[in-house]
mmCIF file of C-alpha atoms and ligand atoms in Angstrom:
data_model
loop_
_atom_site.group_PDB
_atom_site.id
_atom_site.type_symbol
_atom_site.label_atom_id
_atom_site.label_comp_id
_atom_site.label_asym_id
_atom_site.label_seq_id
_atom_site.Cartn_x
_atom_site.Cartn_y
_atom_site.Cartn_z
ATOM 1 C CA MET I 1051 12.945 -13.683 -16.291
ATOM 2 C CA LYS I 1052 9.943 -12.239 -18.174
ATOM 3 C CA GLN I 1053 6.489 -12.971 -16.823
ATOM 4 C CA HIS I 1054 4.222 -15.108 -19.034
ATOM 5 C CA VAL I 1055 0.919 -13.851 -20.468
ATOM 6 C CA VAL I 1056 -1.647 -16.074 -22.184
ATOM 7 C CA VAL I 1057 -3.920 -14.293 -24.670
ATOM 8 C CA TYR I 1058 -7.163 -16.088 -25.597
ATOM 9 C CA LYS I 1059 -8.738 -13.608 -28.008
ATOM 10 C CA LYS I 1060 -7.547 -11.895 -31.184
ATOM 11 C CA LEU I 1061 -6.030 -8.548 -30.149
ATOM 12 C CA PRO I 1062 -4.821 -5.699 -32.417
ATOM 13 C CA GLU I 1063 -1.168 -6.232 -33.411
ATOM 14 C CA ASP I 1064 0.099 -3.026 -31.737
ATOM 15 C CA LEU I 1065 -1.477 -4.048 -28.427
ATOM 16 C CA LEU I 1066 0.038 -7.516 -28.690
ATOM 17 C CA GLN I 1067 3.394 -5.841 -29.322
ATOM 18 C CA ARG I 1068 3.002 -3.830 -26.096
ATOM 19 C CA LEU I 1069 2.590 -7.133 -24.281
ATOM 20 C CA ARG I 1070 5.525 -8.773 -26.124
ATOM 21 C CA ASP I 1071 7.792 -5.828 -25.210
ATOM 22 C CA GLU I 1072 7.396 -6.704 -21.550
ATOM 23 C CA PHE I 1073 6.258 -10.323 -21.266
ATOM 24 C CA GLU I 1074 6.577 -13.734 -22.837
ATOM 25 C CA VAL I 1075 3.292 -14.054 -24.754
ATOM 26 C CA THR I 1076 1.366 -17.153 -25.892
ATOM 27 C CA CYS I 1077 -1.647 -16.472 -28.154
ATOM 28 C CA PHE I 1078 -4.794 -18.442 -28.839
ATOM 29 C CA GLU I 1079 -7.220 -16.687 -31.209
ATOM 30 C CA THR I 1080 -9.947 -18.954 -29.882
ATOM 31 C CA VAL I 1081 -10.046 -21.855 -27.481
ATOM 32 C CA ASN I 1082 -12.031 -24.926 -28.499
ATOM 33 C CA ALA I 1083 -12.086 -28.678 -27.968
ATOM 34 C CA GLY I 1084 -9.205 -29.020 -30.444
ATOM 35 C CA ASN I 1085 -6.720 -26.816 -28.544
ATOM 36 C CA ARG I 1086 -8.054 -26.755 -24.972
ATOM 37 C CA ALA I 1087 -5.276 -29.079 -23.769
ATOM 38 C CA GLN I 1088 -2.595 -26.727 -25.179
ATOM 39 C CA PHE I 1089 -4.379 -23.750 -23.606
ATOM 40 C CA GLN I 1090 -4.439 -25.500 -20.237
ATOM 41 C CA ALA I 1091 -0.750 -26.428 -20.600
ATOM 42 C CA ALA I 1092 0.138 -22.772 -21.335
ATOM 43 C CA LEU I 1093 -1.641 -21.688 -18.161
ATOM 44 C CA ALA I 1094 0.839 -23.726 -16.084
ATOM 45 C CA THR I 1095 3.441 -20.929 -16.313
ATOM 46 C CA ALA I 1096 1.121 -17.887 -16.764
ATOM 47 C CA GLN I 1097 1.133 -14.898 -14.414
ATOM 48 C CA GLY I 1098 -1.492 -13.105 -16.500
ATOM 49 C CA ILE I 1099 -4.320 -14.010 -18.881
ATOM 50 C CA ILE I 1100 -6.324 -11.741 -21.184
ATOM 51 C CA GLY I 1101 -9.288 -12.509 -23.440
ATOM 52 C CA ALA I 1102 -13.067 -12.749 -23.607
ATOM 53 C CA SER I 1103 -16.086 -14.941 -24.337
ATOM 54 C CA LEU I 1104 -14.671 -18.055 -22.672
ATOM 55 C CA PRO I 1105 -15.908 -19.379 -19.333
ATOM 56 C CA ILE I 1106 -12.747 -19.614 -17.238
ATOM 57 C CA GLY I 1107 -13.759 -22.263 -14.731
ATOM 58 C CA ASN I 1108 -11.890 -23.012 -11.538
ATOM 59 C CA ASP I 1109 -10.468 -26.194 -13.131
ATOM 60 C CA LEU I 1110 -8.577 -23.981 -15.591
ATOM 61 C CA LEU I 1111 -7.491 -21.597 -12.840
ATOM 62 C CA GLU I 1112 -6.207 -24.535 -10.750
ATOM 63 C CA ALA I 1113 -3.969 -25.298 -13.734
ATOM 64 C CA ALA I 1114 -2.450 -21.795 -13.371
ATOM 65 C CA PRO I 1115 -0.633 -21.834 -10.007
ATOM 66 C CA LEU I 1116 1.427 -18.688 -10.749
ATOM 67 C CA LEU I 1117 -1.532 -16.565 -11.882
ATOM 68 C CA LYS I 1118 -1.807 -13.015 -10.523
ATOM 69 C CA ILE I 1119 -4.378 -11.383 -12.797
ATOM 70 C CA ALA I 1120 -7.087 -12.183 -15.349
ATOM 71 C CA SER I 1121 -8.027 -9.253 -17.576
ATOM 72 C CA THR I 1122 -11.289 -9.687 -19.444
ATOM 73 C CA VAL I 1123 -12.094 -7.653 -22.567
ATOM 74 C CA SER I 1124 -15.668 -7.137 -21.377
ATOM 75 C CA VAL I 1125 -17.530 -5.347 -18.631
ATOM 76 C CA GLY I 1126 -19.421 -8.508 -17.658
ATOM 77 C CA VAL I 1127 -17.445 -10.822 -15.370
ATOM 78 C CA ASP I 1128 -19.866 -13.756 -15.329
ATOM 79 C CA ASN I 1129 -17.294 -16.036 -17.026
ATOM 80 C CA PHE I 1130 -15.417 -16.149 -13.706
ATOM 81 C CA ASP I 1131 -16.130 -17.354 -10.157
ATOM 82 C CA LEU I 1132 -15.538 -14.159 -8.177
ATOM 83 C CA ASP I 1133 -15.411 -15.977 -4.819
ATOM 84 C CA TYR I 1134 -12.587 -18.156 -6.121
ATOM 85 C CA PHE I 1135 -10.647 -14.996 -7.118
ATOM 86 C CA ARG I 1136 -11.185 -13.498 -3.656
ATOM 87 C CA LYS I 1137 -10.126 -16.696 -1.881
ATOM 88 C CA ARG I 1138 -6.943 -17.029 -3.948
ATOM 89 C CA GLY I 1139 -6.185 -13.297 -3.797
ATOM 90 C CA LEU I 1140 -6.212 -13.017 -7.603
ATOM 91 C CA MET I 1141 -7.071 -9.809 -9.470
ATOM 92 C CA LEU I 1142 -9.900 -9.740 -12.002
ATOM 93 C CA ALA I 1143 -9.883 -6.642 -14.260
ATOM 94 C CA HIS I 1144 -12.648 -5.639 -16.707
ATOM 95 C CA THR I 1145 -13.606 -2.810 -19.101
ATOM 96 C CA PRO I 1146 -16.528 -0.735 -17.772
ATOM 97 C CA GLY I 1147 -17.432 2.661 -19.210
ATOM 98 C CA VAL I 1148 -15.802 2.606 -22.649
ATOM 99 C CA LEU I 1149 -18.645 0.510 -24.097
ATOM 100 C CA ASN I 1150 -21.595 2.398 -22.570
ATOM 101 C CA GLU I 1151 -22.506 4.469 -25.613
ATOM 102 C CA ALA I 1152 -22.083 1.749 -28.266
ATOM 103 C CA THR I 1153 -24.102 -0.698 -26.184
ATOM 104 C CA ALA I 1154 -26.828 1.875 -25.544
ATOM 105 C CA ASP I 1155 -26.946 2.559 -29.313
ATOM 106 C CA ALA I 1156 -27.379 -1.173 -29.982
ATOM 107 C CA ILE I 1157 -30.139 -1.373 -27.373
ATOM 108 C CA PHE I 1158 -31.907 1.567 -28.971
ATOM 109 C CA SER I 1159 -31.671 -0.126 -32.344
ATOM 110 C CA LEU I 1160 -33.484 -3.108 -30.784
ATOM 111 C CA ILE I 1161 -36.159 -0.803 -29.322
ATOM 112 C CA LEU I 1162 -36.770 0.885 -32.682
ATOM 113 C CA ALA I 1163 -36.518 -2.288 -34.770
ATOM 114 C CA SER I 1164 -38.942 -4.194 -32.521
ATOM 115 C CA ALA I 1165 -41.493 -1.387 -32.313
ATOM 116 C CA ARG I 1166 -41.407 -0.512 -36.021
ATOM 117 C CA ARG I 1167 -40.973 -4.136 -37.196
ATOM 118 C CA VAL I 1168 -37.905 -3.064 -39.179
ATOM 119 C CA VAL I 1169 -36.393 -6.521 -39.739
ATOM 120 C CA GLU I 1170 -39.705 -8.190 -40.575
ATOM 121 C CA LEU I 1171 -40.674 -5.453 -43.043
ATOM 122 C CA ALA I 1172 -37.223 -5.256 -44.632
ATOM 123 C CA GLU I 1173 -37.482 -8.997 -45.300
ATOM 124 C CA PHE I 1174 -40.992 -8.416 -46.701
ATOM 125 C CA VAL I 1175 -39.574 -5.926 -49.225
ATOM 126 C CA LYS I 1176 -36.613 -8.161 -50.121
ATOM 127 C CA ALA I 1177 -38.982 -11.075 -50.713
ATOM 128 C CA GLY I 1178 -40.781 -8.987 -53.349
ATOM 129 C CA LYS I 1179 -44.008 -8.928 -51.290
ATOM 130 C CA TRP I 1180 -44.456 -5.134 -51.387
ATOM 131 C CA LYS I 1181 -47.201 -4.831 -53.950
ATOM 132 C CA GLY I 1182 -49.134 -1.840 -52.593
ATOM 133 C CA SER I 1183 -50.012 0.029 -49.425
ATOM 134 C CA ILE I 1184 -49.006 -2.352 -46.590
ATOM 135 C CA GLY I 1185 -52.196 -2.077 -44.532
ATOM 136 C CA GLU I 1186 -52.775 -1.975 -40.789
ATOM 137 C CA SER I 1187 -51.748 -5.569 -40.164
ATOM 138 C CA LEU I 1188 -48.111 -4.560 -40.735
ATOM 139 C CA PHE I 1189 -48.159 -1.301 -38.750
ATOM 140 C CA GLY I 1190 -45.856 -0.948 -35.761
ATOM 141 C CA VAL I 1191 -46.202 1.015 -32.524
ATOM 142 C CA ASN I 1192 -44.813 4.380 -31.424
ATOM 143 C CA VAL I 1193 -41.572 4.674 -29.474
ATOM 144 C CA HIS I 1194 -41.611 8.426 -28.771
ATOM 145 C CA GLY I 1195 -43.657 9.421 -25.766
ATOM 146 C CA LYS I 1196 -43.877 5.851 -24.413
ATOM 147 C CA THR I 1197 -42.649 4.585 -21.023
ATOM 148 C CA LEU I 1198 -39.243 2.911 -20.747
ATOM 149 C CA GLY I 1199 -38.754 0.616 -17.749
ATOM 150 C CA MET I 1200 -35.055 0.243 -16.912
ATOM 151 C CA LEU I 1201 -34.364 -2.664 -14.581
ATOM 152 C CA GLY I 1202 -30.829 -1.713 -13.545
ATOM 153 C CA MET I 1203 -29.960 1.984 -13.803
ATOM 154 C CA GLY I 1204 -26.185 1.675 -13.919
ATOM 155 C CA ARG I 1205 -23.690 2.863 -16.520
ATOM 156 C CA ILE I 1206 -25.387 1.401 -19.620
ATOM 157 C CA GLY I 1207 -28.921 1.652 -18.239
ATOM 158 C CA GLY I 1208 -28.291 5.378 -17.701
ATOM 159 C CA ALA I 1209 -27.024 5.799 -21.279
ATOM 160 C CA VAL I 1210 -30.157 4.071 -22.650
ATOM 161 C CA ALA I 1211 -32.426 6.208 -20.465
ATOM 162 C CA ARG I 1212 -30.641 9.371 -21.637
ATOM 163 C CA ARG I 1213 -31.396 8.519 -25.269
ATOM 164 C CA ALA I 1214 -34.997 7.709 -24.373
ATOM 165 C CA HIS I 1215 -35.590 10.920 -22.413
ATOM 166 C CA HIS I 1216 -33.715 13.492 -24.507
ATOM 167 C CA GLY I 1217 -34.125 11.894 -27.935
ATOM 168 C CA PHE I 1218 -37.567 10.318 -27.803
ATOM 169 C CA GLY I 1219 -39.444 12.219 -25.085
ATOM 170 C CA MET I 1220 -40.011 8.964 -23.226
ATOM 171 C CA LYS I 1221 -41.072 8.704 -19.609
ATOM 172 C CA ILE I 1222 -38.509 6.734 -17.587
ATOM 173 C CA VAL I 1223 -39.407 4.430 -14.712
ATOM 174 C CA TYR I 1224 -36.643 2.374 -13.157
ATOM 175 C CA HIS I 1225 -35.759 -0.122 -10.486
ATOM 176 C CA ASN I 1226 -32.219 -0.543 -9.217
ATOM 177 C CA THR I 1227 -30.328 -1.942 -6.241
ATOM 178 C CA ARG I 1228 -30.503 1.592 -4.866
ATOM 179 C CA PRO I 1229 -32.105 4.820 -6.135
ATOM 180 C CA ASN I 1230 -30.087 6.800 -8.663
ATOM 181 C CA PRO I 1231 -30.557 10.509 -7.760
ATOM 182 C CA GLU I 1232 -28.616 11.666 -10.825
ATOM 183 C CA ALA I 1233 -31.005 9.865 -13.215
ATOM 184 C CA GLU I 1234 -33.957 11.237 -11.281
ATOM 185 C CA ALA I 1235 -32.647 14.814 -11.540
ATOM 186 C CA SER I 1236 -31.421 14.786 -15.134
ATOM 187 C CA LEU I 1237 -33.907 12.402 -16.782
ATOM 188 C CA ALA I 1238 -36.987 12.903 -14.597
ATOM 189 C CA ALA I 1239 -36.708 9.150 -13.945
ATOM 190 C CA THR I 1240 -39.099 7.729 -11.343
ATOM 191 C CA TYR I 1241 -38.042 4.962 -8.964
ATOM 192 C CA VAL I 1242 -40.708 2.228 -8.857
ATOM 193 C CA THR I 1243 -40.940 -1.248 -7.375
ATOM 194 C CA ARG I 1244 -39.906 -4.171 -9.544
ATOM 195 C CA ASP I 1245 -43.533 -5.214 -10.093
ATOM 196 C CA GLU I 1246 -44.609 -1.649 -10.918
ATOM 197 C CA LEU I 1247 -41.885 -1.503 -13.543
ATOM 198 C CA PHE I 1248 -43.188 -4.618 -15.320
ATOM 199 C CA GLN I 1249 -46.769 -3.331 -15.064
ATOM 200 C CA GLN I 1250 -46.154 0.239 -16.259
ATOM 201 C CA ALA I 1251 -43.456 0.000 -18.939
ATOM 202 C CA ASP I 1252 -44.127 -0.102 -22.676
ATOM 203 C CA PHE I 1253 -40.501 -1.205 -23.126
ATOM 204 C CA VAL I 1254 -39.039 -3.386 -20.369
ATOM 205 C CA CYS I 1255 -35.257 -3.232 -20.535
ATOM 206 C CA PRO I 1256 -33.149 -5.111 -17.963
ATOM 207 C CA MET I 1257 -29.503 -3.994 -17.854
ATOM 208 C CA LEU I 1258 -28.179 -6.100 -15.001
ATOM 209 C CA PRO I 1259 -25.025 -8.109 -14.412
ATOM 210 C CA LEU I 1260 -25.510 -11.888 -14.383
ATOM 211 C CA THR I 1261 -25.012 -13.055 -10.776
ATOM 212 C CA ALA I 1262 -26.437 -15.763 -8.542
ATOM 213 C CA GLN I 1263 -29.118 -13.192 -7.552
ATOM 214 C CA THR I 1264 -30.087 -12.181 -11.088
ATOM 215 C CA GLU I 1265 -29.994 -15.614 -12.785
ATOM 216 C CA ARG I 1266 -33.506 -16.311 -14.216
ATOM 217 C CA THR I 1267 -34.820 -13.268 -12.345
ATOM 218 C CA ILE I 1268 -37.370 -12.640 -15.121
ATOM 219 C CA GLY I 1269 -39.805 -15.477 -15.746
ATOM 220 C CA ALA I 1270 -43.462 -16.361 -16.281
ATOM 221 C CA ARG I 1271 -44.565 -14.238 -13.323
ATOM 222 C CA GLU I 1272 -42.875 -11.106 -14.684
ATOM 223 C CA PHE I 1273 -44.068 -11.666 -18.281
ATOM 224 C CA GLY I 1274 -47.546 -12.084 -16.782
ATOM 225 C CA LEU I 1275 -47.280 -8.631 -15.198
ATOM 226 C CA MET I 1276 -46.376 -6.953 -18.495
ATOM 227 C CA LYS I 1277 -48.916 -5.226 -20.739
ATOM 228 C CA PRO I 1278 -49.984 -7.189 -23.857
ATOM 229 C CA SER I 1279 -48.631 -4.219 -25.845
ATOM 230 C CA ALA I 1280 -45.215 -4.253 -24.088
ATOM 231 C CA ILE I 1281 -41.899 -5.040 -25.772
ATOM 232 C CA PHE I 1282 -39.120 -6.868 -23.909
ATOM 233 C CA ILE I 1283 -35.548 -5.771 -24.703
ATOM 234 C CA ASN I 1284 -32.598 -7.772 -23.364
ATOM 235 C CA ALA I 1285 -28.946 -6.989 -24.077
ATOM 236 C CA SER I 1286 -27.533 -7.779 -20.642
ATOM 237 C CA ARG I 1287 -27.213 -11.585 -20.359
ATOM 238 C CA GLY I 1288 -29.541 -14.319 -21.631
ATOM 239 C CA ARG I 1289 -29.420 -16.229 -18.363
ATOM 240 C CA ILE I 1290 -31.136 -13.467 -16.374
ATOM 241 C CA VAL I 1291 -34.292 -14.619 -18.201
ATOM 242 C CA ASP I 1292 -36.241 -17.874 -18.151
ATOM 243 C CA GLU I 1293 -36.084 -18.195 -21.937
ATOM 244 C CA ALA I 1294 -38.817 -20.872 -22.122
ATOM 245 C CA ALA I 1295 -41.201 -18.465 -20.330
ATOM 246 C CA LEU I 1296 -40.234 -15.665 -22.722
ATOM 247 C CA ILE I 1297 -40.906 -17.917 -25.728
ATOM 248 C CA GLU I 1298 -44.288 -18.868 -24.304
ATOM 249 C CA ALA I 1299 -45.247 -15.211 -23.702
ATOM 250 C CA LEU I 1300 -44.253 -14.345 -27.281
ATOM 251 C CA GLN I 1301 -45.996 -17.352 -28.822
ATOM 252 C CA ARG I 1302 -49.193 -16.692 -26.876
ATOM 253 C CA LYS I 1303 -48.849 -12.944 -27.614
ATOM 254 C CA THR I 1304 -49.267 -12.032 -23.942
ATOM 255 C CA ILE I 1305 -46.520 -9.528 -24.806
ATOM 256 C CA TYR I 1306 -46.137 -7.729 -28.156
ATOM 257 C CA GLY I 1307 -42.567 -8.566 -29.048
ATOM 258 C CA ALA I 1308 -38.926 -8.795 -28.038
ATOM 259 C CA GLY I 1309 -35.575 -7.400 -29.101
ATOM 260 C CA LEU I 1310 -32.754 -9.664 -27.969
ATOM 261 C CA ASP I 1311 -28.967 -9.415 -28.187
ATOM 262 C CA VAL I 1312 -28.250 -12.192 -25.668
ATOM 263 C CA PHE I 1313 -29.543 -15.716 -25.121
ATOM 264 C CA GLU I 1314 -29.433 -18.580 -22.654
ATOM 265 C CA GLN I 1315 -27.179 -20.445 -25.091
ATOM 266 C CA GLU I 1316 -24.860 -18.552 -27.464
ATOM 267 C CA PRO I 1317 -24.589 -18.857 -30.388
ATOM 268 C CA LEU I 1318 -28.392 -19.218 -30.463
ATOM 269 C CA PRO I 1319 -29.149 -22.759 -31.751
ATOM 270 C CA ALA I 1320 -30.616 -22.740 -35.265
ATOM 271 C CA ASP I 1321 -33.668 -24.661 -34.029
ATOM 272 C CA SER I 1322 -34.561 -22.119 -31.314
ATOM 273 C CA PRO I 1323 -38.315 -21.328 -31.381
ATOM 274 C CA LEU I 1324 -37.289 -17.649 -31.081
ATOM 275 C CA LEU I 1325 -36.180 -17.760 -34.709
ATOM 276 C CA GLN I 1326 -39.658 -18.792 -35.849
ATOM 277 C CA LEU I 1327 -41.346 -15.770 -34.255
ATOM 278 C CA PRO I 1328 -41.976 -12.688 -36.439
ATOM 279 C CA ASN I 1329 -42.309 -10.539 -33.281
ATOM 280 C CA VAL I 1330 -38.664 -11.196 -32.298
ATOM 281 C CA VAL I 1331 -35.599 -9.252 -33.412
ATOM 282 C CA ALA I 1332 -32.512 -11.335 -32.598
ATOM 283 C CA LEU I 1333 -28.923 -10.067 -32.779
ATOM 284 C CA PRO I 1334 -25.691 -12.058 -32.267
ATOM 285 C CA HIS I 1335 -24.468 -10.398 -29.013
ATOM 286 C CA ILE I 1336 -23.238 -7.213 -30.700
ATOM 287 C CA GLY I 1337 -23.831 -4.639 -27.935
ATOM 288 C CA SER I 1338 -20.251 -3.356 -27.956
ATOM 289 C CA ALA I 1339 -19.265 -4.622 -31.422
ATOM 290 C CA THR I 1340 -18.062 -1.490 -33.201
ATOM 291 C CA HIS I 1341 -14.477 -1.038 -34.392
ATOM 292 C CA GLU I 1342 -13.936 1.966 -32.127
ATOM 293 C CA THR I 1343 -15.445 0.454 -29.006
ATOM 294 C CA ARG I 1344 -13.809 -2.959 -29.279
ATOM 295 C CA ARG I 1345 -10.476 -1.167 -29.786
ATOM 296 C CA ALA I 1346 -11.059 0.924 -26.652
ATOM 297 C CA MET I 1347 -12.005 -2.188 -24.671
ATOM 298 C CA ALA I 1348 -8.886 -4.054 -25.826
ATOM 299 C CA GLU I 1349 -6.661 -1.075 -24.926
ATOM 300 C CA LEU I 1350 -8.195 -0.792 -21.478
ATOM 301 C CA ALA I 1351 -7.867 -4.538 -20.868
ATOM 302 C CA VAL I 1352 -4.177 -4.433 -21.897
ATOM 303 C CA ASP I 1353 -3.587 -1.389 -19.650
ATOM 304 C CA ASN I 1354 -5.246 -3.235 -16.768
ATOM 305 C CA LEU I 1355 -3.135 -6.353 -17.334
ATOM 306 C CA ILE I 1356 0.145 -4.458 -17.579
ATOM 307 C CA ALA I 1357 -0.613 -2.467 -14.419
ATOM 308 C CA GLY I 1358 -1.478 -5.639 -12.515
ATOM 309 C CA LEU I 1359 1.671 -7.459 -13.608
ATOM 310 C CA ARG I 1360 3.858 -4.454 -12.782
ATOM 311 C CA GLY I 1361 2.489 -4.597 -9.246
ATOM 312 C CA ALA I 1362 0.334 -1.484 -9.605
ATOM 313 C CA GLN I 1363 -3.425 -1.301 -9.139
ATOM 314 C CA PRO I 1364 -5.307 -1.803 -12.464
ATOM 315 C CA VAL I 1365 -7.813 0.998 -13.065
ATOM 316 C CA HIS I 1366 -10.806 -1.297 -13.291
ATOM 317 C CA LEU I 1367 -10.843 -4.208 -10.901
ATOM 318 C CA ALA I 1368 -13.992 -6.311 -10.465
ATOM 319 C CA VAL I 1369 -12.198 -8.254 -7.690
HETATM 320 N N1 LIG F 2810 -24.886 -7.169 -25.048
HETATM 321 C C1 LIG F 2810 -23.673 -6.719 -24.833
HETATM 322 O O1 LIG F 2810 -22.825 -6.756 -25.705
HETATM 323 C C2 LIG F 2810 -23.315 -6.106 -23.506
HETATM 324 C C3 LIG F 2810 -22.417 -5.039 -23.500
HETATM 325 C C4 LIG F 2810 -22.068 -4.493 -22.281
HETATM 326 C C5 LIG F 2810 -22.601 -5.001 -21.103
HETATM 327 N N2 LIG F 2810 -23.468 -6.033 -21.138
HETATM 328 C C6 LIG F 2810 -24.044 -6.558 -19.866
HETATM 329 O O2 LIG F 2810 -24.611 -5.453 -19.171
HETATM 330 C C7 LIG F 2810 -24.310 -5.569 -17.791
HETATM 331 C C8 LIG F 2810 -24.424 -4.212 -17.131
HETATM 332 O O3 LIG F 2810 -23.334 -3.383 -17.465
HETATM 333 P P1 LIG F 2810 -23.133 -1.946 -16.777
HETATM 334 O O4 LIG F 2810 -21.781 -1.477 -17.150
HETATM 335 O O5 LIG F 2810 -24.298 -1.072 -17.028
HETATM 336 O O6 LIG F 2810 -23.153 -2.385 -15.229
HETATM 337 P P2 LIG F 2810 -23.460 -1.474 -13.955
HETATM 338 O O7 LIG F 2810 -22.889 -2.216 -12.805
HETATM 339 O O8 LIG F 2810 -23.033 -0.074 -14.198
HETATM 340 O O9 LIG F 2810 -25.061 -1.484 -13.887
HETATM 341 C C9 LIG F 2810 -25.804 -2.544 -13.405
HETATM 342 C C10 LIG F 2810 -26.884 -1.973 -12.494
HETATM 343 O O10 LIG F 2810 -27.755 -3.030 -12.097
HETATM 344 C C11 LIG F 2810 -28.071 -2.844 -10.735
HETATM 345 N N3 LIG F 2810 -28.493 -4.145 -10.214
HETATM 346 C C12 LIG F 2810 -27.751 -5.239 -9.965
HETATM 347 N N4 LIG F 2810 -28.538 -6.247 -9.529
HETATM 348 C C13 LIG F 2810 -29.797 -5.766 -9.510
HETATM 349 C C14 LIG F 2810 -31.053 -6.327 -9.177
HETATM 350 N N5 LIG F 2810 -31.158 -7.591 -8.770
HETATM 351 N N6 LIG F 2810 -32.156 -5.533 -9.274
HETATM 352 C C15 LIG F 2810 -32.044 -4.257 -9.684
HETATM 353 N N7 LIG F 2810 -30.882 -3.672 -10.027
HETATM 354 C C16 LIG F 2810 -29.774 -4.423 -9.942
HETATM 355 C C17 LIG F 2810 -26.821 -2.275 -10.099
HETATM 356 O O11 LIG F 2810 -27.124 -1.563 -8.916
HETATM 357 C C18 LIG F 2810 -26.328 -1.354 -11.207
HETATM 358 O O12 LIG F 2810 -26.833 -0.050 -11.057
HETATM 359 C C19 LIG F 2810 -22.926 -6.204 -17.784
HETATM 360 O O13 LIG F 2810 -22.670 -6.874 -16.566
HETATM 361 C C20 LIG F 2810 -22.992 -7.166 -18.949
HETATM 362 O O14 LIG F 2810 -23.459 -8.421 -18.518
HETATM 363 C C21 LIG F 2810 -23.830 -6.610 -22.322
HETATM 364 O O1 LIG F 2811 -19.914 -7.785 -21.059
HETATM 365 C C1 LIG F 2811 -19.568 -7.245 -22.117
HETATM 366 O O2 LIG F 2811 -18.672 -6.392 -22.176
HETATM 367 C C2 LIG F 2811 -20.228 -7.627 -23.405
HETATM 368 O O3 LIG F 2811 -21.203 -8.581 -23.241
HETATM 369 C C3 LIG F 2811 -19.261 -8.054 -24.455
HETATM 370 O O4 LIG F 2811 -18.809 -6.926 -25.119
#
């Protein structure tokens, strides 16, 4: 009998066909309050699940007694309880690497847009307010030659730092779980303490996984250490930041601005104070959202799932 796979994200048709060739497949383009009961019922006979952007709590996993592998179309694995996977001996596969460059590009767009006030000034032009020379009050700040502080010098952090060093002549300071000799050799990156990073950087850019250790790791204390001219860039996960403290720092202008791709609550509620602040550039979690990169992520996630269900080792296992 064919094994059963539950898909909970829209996948390209040819990749779905690869799954159908080998497994019985049940698809949910999204899971919401209206179809959660059907989703849970489908899990009862599933050996594999594949999807993204849905917290898969242990209640759902308890409803899947035959499960062998979950394959997430993301590098982040914070939608899962890793200890539960270890205890049950389940595999959790993810998609590191293939999204490094697209995500680093998106982060650099936040750096440039925040520093040069691109969104604010584009809206100014569209509103018909450009009547003459703009004047100093609308000037931005330089990016080239400034100091980038990478908190987390992993795969994506390294790709951001590469752009900063080679493309923009920036000085790189970083803090990481352990020193990264390759970044030090190729990017002249300097390892600093966490506090030194917040104090020295013109652009503070965390690129950390969300874990019990990193949840709300940046708060009022850290914003207090930053320069009044510093810009905070976050495209890792919203919950690594105390968002209320960030809003306060931006409102009181104890920091210059922020470029954000991720938020405590997503989608960002329409009444978020962040949306009232001209010194904030907010994006809808688009780090990896290019056609090419999302395709590569979906392919890798399908490869991982098929390998796991065939009894082989998926290439990228988080657990
Ligand atoms: N916005 C987006 O669309 C988007 C896209 C891709 C990834 N992400 C997020 O970015 C995260 C990082 O991805 P990656 O592939 O670069 O991961 P990675 O594992 O290669 O890099 C993370 C780095 O952070 C370091 N680290 C972990 N905890 C730390 C701590 N407390 N202090 C200092 N350093 C610490 C690790 O040593 C590692 O070097 C993902 O987990 C995901 O949440 C977001
Ligand atoms: O973790 C990831 O991969 C991103 O946040 C989604 O593309």
